[in-house]
Amino acid sequence: MDMTTRELPSIHGQWSSRWMFILAATGAAVGLGNIWKFPYIAGENGGGAFVLFYLLCIILLGIPIMIAEIMLGRRGRQNPENSMWTVAKESDRSPLWRFVGGLGILAAVFILSYYSVIAGWAMNYIVLALRGLFEGASAQTINQLFDTMVGSPYNLLFWHSLMMVFTIGVVAGGVEKGLERTIRYLFPVMLLLLVMLVFYALDTGYFANGLVFLFAPNFAALSPSGMLTALGHAFFTLSLATGSIMMYGAYVPRHVSIVTASIFIACADTLIALLAGLAIFPIVFAHGLQPEAGPGLIFQTLPLAFGHMPYGHIIGVIFFFMLLFAAFTSAISLLEPPVAWMVERLNISRQWASIIVGFVIWLLGLGSLLSFNLWENVRFMGLNFFELMDYATANVMLPLGGLGIAVFTAWAMRNEFILDELEVPKSVLFKLWKFALACIAPVAITLVFLNVVGILEF
Ligand code: PHE
């Protein structure tokens, strides 16, 4: 591909500005992963040491791989599979590298299938908050509300379907008209609300307990599988190895600094996860709840806070709206790669592609929503359908995909193309980045995998 072709946007369009890209990618990164998943997996894995390992993964693997992904996307200017293919060809490498992109697209399909179900919970909670059901409620009542919600397949089906329809609607609209319009404005409001919740948590008298739980490392509490969960979550929370960030990279105009953008996105994302943890754990301890409550954690803790704070009624409604918006901007980024793939591969319209892919994902989501009720006991290797989807993506596909991207960029792609795309000098930082991709990422990911299957014992 020559310079002139690369100056052109992808067939799907292009972000209107550098800020729009940063906002969209931050919107993709910040989502249920930060506010819903991070606190509950930190809770399940003993807090401190898990959080430390997660932060290490973000710095050593997450940021370097994010830079690589955006760069590959912009160089290829197509869906992740084709982008990897194009860039591999350009560097005279095997076309098989495209399967790294393909694996990401498949992971996006799997993730969105259950992501939409959980986003549906947030919608349901907007209604519960509006009805004032949290006001003055005890921990037990709040638990019951949660159990009733997940116990009803029809209820979950309704919200999951609604979420998928909205997501399909936006993606069908395209980059400028659909994606950009929706993503604007939502981010600052969400940040403000989270900070407000942290202030509330400060007031519970249990803030110190929350701090200790989140930041005082107890390495005995971190198991090998906890390490894999932290590693996988670093990819999940930054939307890496799912095609999302590579896809958004394909829409980045030339002369945008990929490095600065990546650092900004990763910092914003991490800050929000930590804020969510700081808001949630003091409430958990103040009410004698269990940090290892699992996927219901924020739905069982935050309503308690809303139920007992001044103006809690309205704050609860706004909060679950924000959670929904955060999930929504991520859901869009999950649907975009398979849709772009289908448009390019089958040459059909974006509208049709959105509907077809969306339908398949909706169907797959039924498995997850049933695993909270009727299929609760249908298990494969001890995991129900939802847990299996989550495990297969976050703990297997994403680390593998991340490994593929790191190895491709460091060992297979020609350096001259990297330098041309990143527009950076061959500095110490550049060498460190390459080292992270060439050595740290492969070694770390392999070690963690081997450790989990029990081949190694640390
Ligand atoms: N990063 C998003 C979150 O934290 C989830 C996501 C994963 C979005 C992968 C896109 C791709 O909620």
Short mmCIF file of N, CA, C and O and ligand atoms in Angstrom, two decimals, residues 27-34 108 111 115 233 235-240 242-245 269 326-327 330-331 333-334 398, ligand 1:
data_model
loop_
_atom_site.label_atom_id
_atom_site.label_comp_id
_atom_site.label_asym_id
_atom_site.label_seq_id
_atom_site.Cartn_x
_atom_site.Cartn_y
_atom_site.Cartn_z
N GLY A 27 -14.49 5.94 25.44
CA GLY A 27 -15.86 5.43 25.64
C GLY A 27 -15.91 3.91 25.47
O GLY A 27 -16.63 3.22 26.18
N ALA A 28 -15.11 3.40 24.53
CA ALA A 28 -15.07 1.95 24.32
C ALA A 28 -14.41 1.27 25.51
O ALA A 28 -14.84 0.21 25.97
N ALA A 29 -13.37 1.92 26.03
CA ALA A 29 -12.62 1.30 27.13
C ALA A 29 -13.41 1.35 28.43
O ALA A 29 -13.50 0.37 29.16
N VAL A 30 -13.99 2.52 28.73
CA VAL A 30 -14.70 2.66 29.99
C VAL A 30 -16.09 2.08 29.84
O VAL A 30 -16.86 2.50 28.99
N GLY A 31 -16.39 1.11 30.67
CA GLY A 31 -17.71 0.50 30.55
C GLY A 31 -18.01 -0.35 31.76
O GLY A 31 -17.51 -0.10 32.86
N LEU A 32 -18.79 -1.38 31.52
CA LEU A 32 -19.13 -2.29 32.62
C LEU A 32 -17.88 -2.90 33.23
O LEU A 32 -17.85 -3.23 34.41
N GLY A 33 -16.84 -3.04 32.42
CA GLY A 33 -15.59 -3.62 32.91
C GLY A 33 -15.04 -2.84 34.09
O GLY A 33 -14.53 -3.42 35.06
N ASN A 34 -15.14 -1.53 34.04
CA ASN A 34 -14.60 -0.69 35.11
C ASN A 34 -15.50 -0.66 36.33
O ASN A 34 -15.03 -0.74 37.46
N ALA A 108 -15.21 -10.33 20.18
CA ALA A 108 -16.15 -9.22 20.31
C ALA A 108 -17.59 -9.73 20.27
O ALA A 108 -18.44 -9.30 21.05
N ILE A 111 -18.30 -11.48 23.60
CA ILE A 111 -18.40 -10.55 24.73
C ILE A 111 -19.72 -9.78 24.68
O ILE A 111 -20.44 -9.69 25.65
N TYR A 115 -22.51 -9.01 27.49
CA TYR A 115 -22.39 -7.61 27.90
C TYR A 115 -23.76 -6.92 27.82
O TYR A 115 -24.14 -6.13 28.68
N HIS A 233 -8.29 -9.22 32.43
CA HIS A 233 -9.08 -8.02 32.63
C HIS A 233 -8.36 -6.78 32.12
O HIS A 233 -9.01 -5.82 31.68
N PHE A 235 -6.73 -6.60 29.43
CA PHE A 235 -7.11 -6.53 28.02
C PHE A 235 -8.58 -6.12 27.87
O PHE A 235 -8.93 -5.26 27.08
N PHE A 236 -9.43 -6.77 28.67
CA PHE A 236 -10.87 -6.51 28.58
C PHE A 236 -11.18 -5.03 28.82
O PHE A 236 -11.89 -4.40 28.06
N THR A 237 -10.62 -4.50 29.89
CA THR A 237 -10.98 -3.14 30.28
C THR A 237 -10.46 -2.11 29.27
O THR A 237 -11.05 -1.06 29.08
N LEU A 238 -9.34 -2.42 28.61
CA LEU A 238 -8.84 -1.48 27.60
C LEU A 238 -9.40 -1.80 26.21
O LEU A 238 -9.01 -1.19 25.22
N SER A 239 -10.31 -2.77 26.15
CA SER A 239 -10.93 -3.20 24.88
C SER A 239 -9.92 -3.75 23.89
O SER A 239 -10.09 -3.62 22.68
N LEU A 240 -8.84 -4.34 24.40
CA LEU A 240 -7.80 -4.84 23.50
C LEU A 240 -8.11 -6.25 23.03
O LEU A 240 -8.87 -6.97 23.67
N THR A 242 -9.90 -7.42 20.85
CA THR A 242 -11.27 -7.74 20.48
C THR A 242 -11.61 -7.09 19.15
O THR A 242 -12.76 -7.06 18.74
N GLY A 243 -10.60 -6.53 18.54
CA GLY A 243 -10.86 -5.83 17.29
C GLY A 243 -11.36 -4.40 17.50
O GLY A 243 -11.26 -3.57 16.61
N SER A 244 -11.90 -4.11 18.69
CA SER A 244 -12.53 -2.80 18.89
C SER A 244 -11.54 -1.66 18.70
O SER A 244 -11.79 -0.72 17.93
N ILE A 245 -10.42 -1.75 19.43
CA ILE A 245 -9.48 -0.64 19.38
C ILE A 245 -8.78 -0.60 18.01
O ILE A 245 -8.53 0.48 17.46
N ASP A 269 -9.11 5.17 31.87
CA ASP A 269 -9.79 3.91 32.15
C ASP A 269 -9.43 3.37 33.54
O ASP A 269 -10.30 2.96 34.31
N ALA A 326 -22.20 4.25 29.74
CA ALA A 326 -20.83 3.73 29.68
C ALA A 326 -20.83 2.37 28.98
O ALA A 326 -19.97 2.08 28.15
N ALA A 327 -21.83 1.56 29.31
CA ALA A 327 -21.93 0.24 28.68
C ALA A 327 -22.26 0.38 27.20
O ALA A 327 -21.76 -0.36 26.35
N SER A 330 -19.41 1.17 24.93
CA SER A 330 -18.57 -0.02 24.75
C SER A 330 -19.27 -1.03 23.84
O SER A 330 -18.62 -1.66 23.00
N ALA A 331 -20.57 -1.17 24.02
CA ALA A 331 -21.32 -2.13 23.20
C ALA A 331 -21.20 -1.76 21.72
O ALA A 331 -21.03 -2.64 20.86
N SER A 333 -18.74 -0.29 20.33
CA SER A 333 -17.40 -0.62 19.84
C SER A 333 -17.22 -2.13 19.69
O SER A 333 -16.31 -2.57 19.00
N LEU A 334 -18.07 -2.89 20.35
CA LEU A 334 -18.00 -4.35 20.18
C LEU A 334 -18.73 -4.81 18.92
O LEU A 334 -18.37 -5.80 18.31
N LEU A 398 -8.60 -13.25 24.80
CA LEU A 398 -7.94 -11.93 24.82
C LEU A 398 -6.44 -12.02 25.09
O LEU A 398 -5.65 -11.41 24.37
N1 PHE B 1 -13.62 -2.22 27.79
C1 PHE B 1 -15.00 -2.41 27.98
C2 PHE B 1 -15.32 -2.33 29.47
O1 PHE B 1 -14.46 -2.20 30.27
C3 PHE B 1 -15.50 -3.71 27.43
C4 PHE B 1 -15.04 -3.98 26.06
C5 PHE B 1 -14.23 -5.06 25.83
C6 PHE B 1 -15.40 -3.14 25.01
C7 PHE B 1 -13.74 -5.29 24.58
C8 PHE B 1 -14.91 -3.38 23.74
C9 PHE B 1 -14.08 -4.46 23.54
O2 PHE B 1 -16.46 -2.42 29.84
#
